[in-house]
Amino acid sequence: MKPLEDYLIIDFSQFLSGPSASLRLADLGARVIKIEKPGTGDICRTLYTSDLIMNGESSVFHTINRNKESFAIDFKQADELQKLKKLLAKADVVMHNFRPGVMERIGLSYDDVKAINPTVIYGSISGFGHHPDLKDLPGQDLLLQSLTALTWLSGNQDDGPVPMGLSIIDMLAGAHLAQGILAALYRKATHNIGAKIEVSMLESAYDFQFETITTHFNDGGELPVRTKSNNAHAYLGAPYGIYQTKNGYLALAMGSIPVLASLLKCDALLAFPENKFTLRDEIKNILASHLQTQDTQFWLDILEPADIWCASVLNYHQLFAEDGFKVLDFTQEVQMTDGYQYKTTRCPIKIDGEYLISDKGSPKLGQDNERIIKEFIDC
């Protein structure tokens, strides 16, 4: 039995942040009913990645909405809203990621839903919370990375701002909402009271930088400075970074420069008897030149037995060929109700020795309407 079996979650959210939270809750066993607009559904159904269409819709939608049901309803219509409220009255969790004020205008605010479901857990993700100057701006991942200084931590010193290659703020906000909901579900189980959970992408982006922000506050207020080359962390000295080798790339984490000088037989490093932060550019330049003289595996064979923190740098083709990836069996085949099958990732959580696997694919728009109406609304 999965931990959240018998819990009902009604999810109004679209795009990535909210659906990523409900996906994790679905993996944990909850029944997730996705509320969608008739005709078009979640905008993410047509948010294409590399123009990849899977069974007529976006790969992004299929990835983040597997293991859910779809209920298409125009809740802006008064009679349809009343039907929807019958469903919400039986929910354990109601969640959305609309901008502040949207659910209030519809008549589905926390107070509205609480009036018909006193112990409901009501979760929301917004771009900027109730920040008076920003709350009406679009909560889009790249914009949030840019507005929260995150883009000044990646890349090299002269690269300008560099965004991360993932919608990282969306996923972090989704994880934070899932954490808040899980905590509230525990309190509901023990004290039978509901909760209002609020997460903003802005605050999630700040929280993501707790290490660097704390360092900044306590280090004289200096701006973080990336190294001129091979940067991987603005606040860590050499050798921390990724280096090109004769046939690929090598990642080096923290390590003693004198020890590396000896192991790598790099005489030029002997001029640096300690890991002095202010000399990290000079040290990295020497390392970068020296490591290009041999293949990646040559260096790994020297460094790994000496317990130096290092790794080869893999692309997707190399990663999926690795035994370390294969042994985890991290992919799964899921199937939609029309028989369409696709390969995707599984939940990374293991409970009682078992991974949380479900072969249920993403829903077609409104595919569960008849069953949901019969079970929750016309009963």
Coordinates of C-alpha atoms in Angstrom, one line a residue:
M1 CA 0.0 0.0 0.0
K2 CA 1.4 3.4 -1.0
P3 CA 1.4 6.1 1.7
L4 CA -1.2 8.4 0.2
E5 CA -3.7 5.9 -1.1
D6 CA -7.3 6.9 -0.4
Y7 CA -6.4 10.6 -0.5
L8 CA -8.1 12.7 -3.2
I9 CA -6.3 15.7 -4.7
I10 CA -8.1 18.1 -7.1
D11 CA -5.5 19.9 -9.2
F12 CA -6.3 23.1 -11.1
S13 CA -2.6 23.8 -12.0
Q14 CA -1.0 24.0 -15.4
F15 CA 2.4 24.2 -17.0
L16 CA 5.2 22.7 -14.8
S17 CA 5.3 23.9 -11.1
G18 CA 1.9 22.8 -9.8
P19 CA 1.7 19.6 -12.0
S20 CA 5.2 18.6 -10.8
A21 CA 3.9 18.7 -7.2
S22 CA 0.8 16.7 -7.9
L23 CA 2.8 14.2 -9.9
R24 CA 4.9 13.4 -6.9
L25 CA 1.8 13.1 -4.7
A26 CA 0.3 10.8 -7.3
D27 CA 3.5 8.7 -7.2
L28 CA 3.0 8.4 -3.5
G29 CA -0.4 6.9 -4.0
A30 CA -2.8 9.8 -4.1
R31 CA -5.7 10.0 -6.6
V32 CA -5.1 13.1 -8.6
I33 CA -7.9 14.6 -10.7
K34 CA -6.7 17.3 -13.0
I35 CA -9.2 20.0 -13.7
E36 CA -8.9 21.3 -17.3
K37 CA -10.6 23.7 -19.6
P38 CA -12.8 22.0 -22.2
G39 CA -11.4 22.1 -25.7
T40 CA -7.9 23.2 -24.9
G41 CA -7.1 21.8 -21.5
D42 CA -3.8 22.5 -19.8
I43 CA -1.8 24.9 -21.9
C44 CA 1.1 22.5 -21.4
R45 CA -0.6 20.1 -23.8
T46 CA 0.7 22.3 -26.6
L47 CA 4.0 23.5 -25.0
Y48 CA 6.4 21.7 -27.3
T49 CA 10.0 20.7 -26.5
S50 CA 12.1 20.4 -29.7
D51 CA 8.7 20.2 -31.6
L52 CA 8.3 16.7 -30.2
I53 CA 4.7 15.6 -30.5
M54 CA 3.6 12.4 -28.7
N55 CA 0.2 11.0 -29.4
G56 CA -0.9 14.5 -30.7
E57 CA 0.3 16.4 -27.7
S58 CA 3.5 17.8 -26.1
S59 CA 6.1 15.6 -24.5
V60 CA 6.2 18.0 -21.6
F61 CA 2.6 17.3 -20.8
H62 CA 3.0 13.5 -20.9
T63 CA 6.1 13.7 -18.7
I64 CA 4.6 15.6 -15.9
N65 CA 1.0 14.5 -15.9
R66 CA 1.2 10.7 -16.0
N67 CA -0.7 8.8 -13.3
K68 CA -3.5 11.4 -13.2
E69 CA -7.1 11.7 -14.3
S70 CA -8.6 14.5 -16.4
F71 CA -11.9 16.2 -15.7
A72 CA -12.8 18.9 -18.3
I73 CA -15.3 21.4 -17.0
D74 CA -16.0 25.1 -17.7
F75 CA -16.2 26.2 -14.1
K76 CA -16.7 29.8 -15.1
Q77 CA -20.3 28.8 -15.9
A78 CA -22.5 29.0 -12.8
D79 CA -24.1 25.6 -13.1
E80 CA -20.8 23.9 -13.9
L81 CA -19.2 25.6 -10.9
Q82 CA -21.8 24.1 -8.6
K83 CA -21.0 20.6 -10.0
L84 CA -17.3 21.3 -9.4
K85 CA -18.0 22.4 -5.8
K86 CA -19.6 19.0 -5.1
L87 CA -16.3 17.4 -6.1
L88 CA -14.2 19.8 -4.1
A89 CA -16.4 19.1 -1.0
K90 CA -15.0 15.5 -1.0
A91 CA -11.3 16.4 -1.7
D92 CA -8.5 16.1 0.8
V93 CA -6.4 18.6 -1.2
V94 CA -7.2 21.3 -3.6
M95 CA -4.3 23.0 -5.4
H96 CA -3.6 25.6 -8.2
N97 CA -0.9 27.8 -9.6
F98 CA -3.0 30.7 -10.9
R99 CA -1.9 34.3 -10.3
P100 CA -3.2 35.8 -7.0
G101 CA -6.8 36.8 -7.3
V102 CA -7.9 34.4 -10.0
M103 CA -9.5 31.8 -7.8
E104 CA -11.1 34.5 -5.7
R105 CA -12.8 36.0 -8.8
I106 CA -14.1 32.5 -9.8
G107 CA -15.4 31.9 -6.3
L108 CA -13.0 29.1 -5.4
S109 CA -10.7 30.9 -2.9
Y110 CA -9.5 29.2 0.2
D111 CA -12.4 30.6 2.2
D112 CA -14.9 29.6 -0.5
V113 CA -13.6 26.0 -0.6
K114 CA -13.2 25.8 3.2
A115 CA -16.9 26.8 3.6
I116 CA -17.9 23.6 1.8
N117 CA -14.9 21.5 3.0
P118 CA -13.8 22.7 6.5
T119 CA -10.7 20.4 6.8
V120 CA -9.5 20.9 3.2
I121 CA -5.8 21.4 2.5
Y122 CA -5.6 24.2 0.0
G123 CA -2.2 24.7 -1.8
S124 CA -1.1 27.3 -4.3
I125 CA 2.0 28.3 -6.2
S126 CA 2.3 31.8 -7.7
G127 CA 5.2 33.5 -9.4
F128 CA 5.7 36.3 -6.8
G129 CA 3.3 35.6 -4.0
H130 CA 1.5 38.8 -2.9
H131 CA 4.5 41.1 -3.6
P132 CA 2.8 44.4 -4.3
D133 CA 5.0 45.4 -7.3
L134 CA 5.5 41.9 -8.9
K135 CA 2.4 39.8 -8.2
D136 CA 0.8 40.4 -11.6
L137 CA 4.0 39.5 -13.6
P138 CA 4.1 36.2 -15.3
G139 CA 5.7 33.5 -13.1
Q140 CA 7.9 32.0 -15.8
D141 CA 11.1 30.1 -15.0
L142 CA 13.7 32.1 -17.0
L143 CA 12.3 35.3 -15.7
L144 CA 12.5 34.1 -12.1
Q145 CA 16.1 32.9 -12.6
S146 CA 16.9 36.3 -13.9
L147 CA 15.1 38.4 -11.2
T148 CA 16.7 36.4 -8.4
A149 CA 20.4 36.7 -9.4
L150 CA 20.7 32.9 -10.1
T151 CA 22.1 33.6 -13.5
W152 CA 25.2 35.1 -12.1
L153 CA 26.4 31.9 -10.5
S154 CA 26.8 29.6 -13.6
G155 CA 29.2 30.0 -16.5
N156 CA 32.6 31.8 -16.4
Q157 CA 33.5 35.3 -15.3
D158 CA 33.2 36.9 -18.8
D159 CA 30.2 35.0 -19.9
G160 CA 27.6 37.4 -18.6
P161 CA 24.5 35.9 -17.0
V162 CA 24.0 32.2 -17.7
P163 CA 20.6 30.5 -17.0
M164 CA 20.4 26.9 -15.9
G165 CA 19.4 24.4 -18.7
L166 CA 16.3 23.3 -16.8
S167 CA 13.1 24.8 -15.5
I168 CA 14.7 24.6 -12.1
I169 CA 12.5 27.1 -10.3
D170 CA 9.3 25.5 -11.5
M171 CA 10.5 22.1 -10.1
L172 CA 11.7 23.6 -6.8
A173 CA 8.4 25.4 -6.2
G174 CA 6.6 22.2 -7.0
A175 CA 8.8 20.3 -4.5
H176 CA 8.1 23.0 -1.8
L177 CA 4.4 22.8 -2.4
A178 CA 4.5 19.0 -2.1
Q179 CA 6.4 19.2 1.1
G180 CA 3.9 21.7 2.6
I181 CA 1.0 19.5 1.5
L182 CA 2.5 16.4 3.1
A183 CA 3.1 18.2 6.3
A184 CA -0.5 19.4 6.3
L185 CA -1.8 16.0 5.5
Y186 CA 0.0 14.6 8.6
R187 CA -1.5 17.3 10.8
K188 CA -4.9 16.6 9.3
A189 CA -4.5 12.9 10.1
T190 CA -3.6 13.7 13.7
H191 CA -5.7 16.7 14.5
N192 CA -8.4 16.8 11.8
I193 CA -7.7 20.4 10.7
G194 CA -7.0 21.7 7.2
A195 CA -4.5 24.3 6.1
K196 CA -3.7 26.9 3.5
I197 CA -0.3 26.3 1.9
E198 CA 1.3 29.1 -0.2
V199 CA 4.5 28.9 -2.2
S200 CA 6.0 31.4 -4.6
M201 CA 8.5 30.7 -7.3
L202 CA 10.3 33.9 -6.1
E203 CA 10.9 32.5 -2.6
S204 CA 11.8 29.1 -3.9
A205 CA 14.5 30.7 -6.1
Y206 CA 15.8 32.6 -3.0
D207 CA 15.8 29.4 -0.9
F208 CA 17.7 27.5 -3.6
Q209 CA 20.6 30.0 -3.0
F210 CA 20.7 29.7 0.8
E211 CA 24.3 28.7 0.7
T212 CA 25.5 31.5 -1.6
I213 CA 23.2 34.2 -0.1
T214 CA 24.4 33.4 3.4
T215 CA 28.0 33.6 2.3
H216 CA 27.4 36.9 0.7
F217 CA 25.8 38.4 3.8
N218 CA 28.6 37.3 6.0
D219 CA 31.5 37.9 3.6
G220 CA 31.5 41.7 3.5
G221 CA 28.7 41.9 1.0
E222 CA 30.9 41.3 -2.0
L223 CA 29.2 40.1 -5.1
P224 CA 30.0 36.5 -6.1
V225 CA 32.9 36.3 -8.6
R226 CA 33.0 33.4 -11.0
T227 CA 36.4 32.1 -12.1
K228 CA 37.7 33.2 -15.5
S229 CA 37.6 29.6 -16.7
N230 CA 36.3 26.2 -15.6
N231 CA 33.8 27.8 -13.1
A232 CA 31.4 25.5 -11.3
H233 CA 30.8 27.4 -8.0
A234 CA 31.4 31.1 -7.5
Y235 CA 32.4 30.6 -3.8
L236 CA 34.7 27.6 -4.1
G237 CA 38.4 27.7 -5.0
A238 CA 40.4 25.5 -7.3
P239 CA 40.3 22.8 -8.4
Y240 CA 36.4 22.9 -8.3
G241 CA 35.3 22.8 -12.0
I242 CA 35.1 20.9 -15.2
Y243 CA 38.2 20.4 -17.4
Q244 CA 38.7 19.3 -20.9
T245 CA 40.9 16.2 -21.4
K246 CA 42.4 14.7 -24.5
N247 CA 39.2 12.9 -25.4
G248 CA 36.4 14.4 -23.2
Y249 CA 35.9 16.2 -19.9
L250 CA 36.8 15.6 -16.2
A251 CA 35.0 17.1 -13.2
L252 CA 37.1 17.8 -10.1
A253 CA 35.5 18.8 -6.8
M254 CA 37.3 19.9 -3.7
G255 CA 40.9 18.7 -3.3
S256 CA 44.3 19.5 -2.0
I257 CA 46.4 21.3 -4.6
P258 CA 49.7 19.8 -3.3
V259 CA 48.2 16.3 -3.5
L260 CA 47.0 16.9 -7.0
A261 CA 50.4 18.2 -8.0
S262 CA 51.9 14.9 -6.9
L263 CA 49.3 12.6 -8.3
L264 CA 49.1 14.3 -11.7
K265 CA 52.8 14.8 -11.9
C266 CA 52.2 18.5 -12.6
D267 CA 55.3 20.4 -11.5
A268 CA 53.7 23.8 -12.2
L269 CA 51.3 23.2 -9.4
L270 CA 54.1 22.8 -6.9
A271 CA 54.3 26.6 -6.7
F272 CA 50.9 26.6 -4.8
P273 CA 51.5 24.9 -1.4
E274 CA 47.9 25.6 -0.4
N275 CA 44.4 26.1 -1.9
K276 CA 44.5 29.9 -1.8
F277 CA 41.1 31.2 -3.0
T278 CA 42.6 34.4 -4.5
L279 CA 44.9 32.3 -6.7
R280 CA 42.2 30.0 -8.1
D281 CA 42.3 31.4 -11.6
E282 CA 46.1 30.7 -11.9
I283 CA 45.7 27.2 -10.5
K284 CA 42.8 26.4 -12.8
N285 CA 44.7 27.6 -15.8
I286 CA 47.6 25.2 -15.0
L287 CA 45.2 22.3 -14.4
A288 CA 43.3 23.0 -17.6
S289 CA 46.4 22.9 -19.7
H290 CA 47.9 19.8 -17.9
L291 CA 44.7 17.7 -18.0
Q292 CA 44.4 18.1 -21.8
T293 CA 47.5 15.9 -22.2
Q294 CA 45.8 12.6 -21.4
D295 CA 42.4 10.9 -21.8
T296 CA 39.8 11.2 -19.1
Q297 CA 40.1 7.5 -18.1
F298 CA 43.9 8.0 -17.7
W299 CA 43.3 10.6 -15.0
L300 CA 40.4 8.7 -13.4
D301 CA 42.6 5.7 -12.9
I302 CA 45.1 7.9 -11.0
L303 CA 42.6 10.0 -9.0
E304 CA 39.9 7.6 -8.0
P305 CA 42.2 5.1 -6.2
A306 CA 43.6 8.1 -4.2
D307 CA 40.0 9.0 -3.1
I308 CA 40.1 12.3 -5.0
W309 CA 36.6 13.5 -5.8
C310 CA 36.3 13.4 -9.5
A311 CA 34.1 12.1 -12.3
S312 CA 33.8 11.8 -16.1
V313 CA 31.4 14.2 -17.7
L314 CA 28.6 12.3 -19.5
N315 CA 26.1 13.3 -22.2
Y316 CA 22.8 11.5 -22.5
H317 CA 24.2 8.8 -24.9
Q318 CA 27.0 8.0 -22.5
L319 CA 24.8 8.2 -19.4
F320 CA 22.2 5.7 -20.7
A321 CA 25.0 3.3 -21.7
E322 CA 26.4 3.3 -18.2
D323 CA 25.9 0.3 -15.9
G324 CA 25.3 2.7 -13.1
F325 CA 22.2 4.0 -14.9
K326 CA 21.0 0.6 -16.1
V327 CA 21.1 -1.0 -12.6
L328 CA 18.8 1.6 -11.2
D329 CA 16.1 0.8 -13.8
F330 CA 15.1 4.4 -13.6
T331 CA 12.9 4.4 -16.7
Q332 CA 9.4 2.9 -17.1
E333 CA 6.9 2.3 -19.8
V334 CA 3.5 3.9 -19.2
Q335 CA 0.3 3.5 -21.2
M336 CA -2.6 5.9 -22.0
T337 CA -6.2 4.7 -22.1
D338 CA -6.1 4.7 -26.0
G339 CA -3.2 2.2 -25.9
Y340 CA -0.4 4.7 -26.6
Q341 CA 2.8 3.8 -24.8
Y342 CA 5.8 5.9 -24.0
K343 CA 9.0 5.7 -22.0
T344 CA 9.7 8.1 -19.2
T345 CA 11.3 8.3 -15.8
R346 CA 9.9 6.9 -12.6
C347 CA 9.6 8.3 -9.1
P348 CA 13.0 8.3 -7.3
I349 CA 11.6 7.5 -3.9
K350 CA 11.8 4.0 -2.4
I351 CA 9.6 2.9 0.5
D352 CA 10.0 -0.4 2.4
G353 CA 12.4 -1.6 -0.3
E354 CA 10.0 -0.9 -3.2
Y355 CA 10.0 1.9 -5.8
L356 CA 6.7 3.7 -6.4
I357 CA 5.8 2.5 -9.9
S358 CA 2.7 3.1 -11.9
D359 CA 2.2 2.2 -15.5
K360 CA -0.6 4.7 -15.9
G361 CA 0.1 7.3 -18.6
S362 CA -1.1 10.9 -18.9
P363 CA -4.9 11.4 -19.5
K364 CA -6.6 12.5 -22.6
L365 CA -8.5 15.7 -22.1
G366 CA -11.7 15.0 -20.2
Q367 CA -11.3 11.2 -20.4
D368 CA -12.5 10.6 -16.8
N369 CA -15.5 13.0 -16.9
E370 CA -18.2 10.3 -16.9
R371 CA -16.7 8.3 -14.1
I372 CA -16.0 11.4 -11.9
I373 CA -19.5 12.8 -12.4
K374 CA -21.1 9.4 -11.5
E375 CA -18.8 8.9 -8.5
F376 CA -18.7 12.4 -6.9
I377 CA -21.4 14.7 -8.4
D378 CA -24.5 12.7 -9.3
C379 CA -24.3 10.4 -6.3

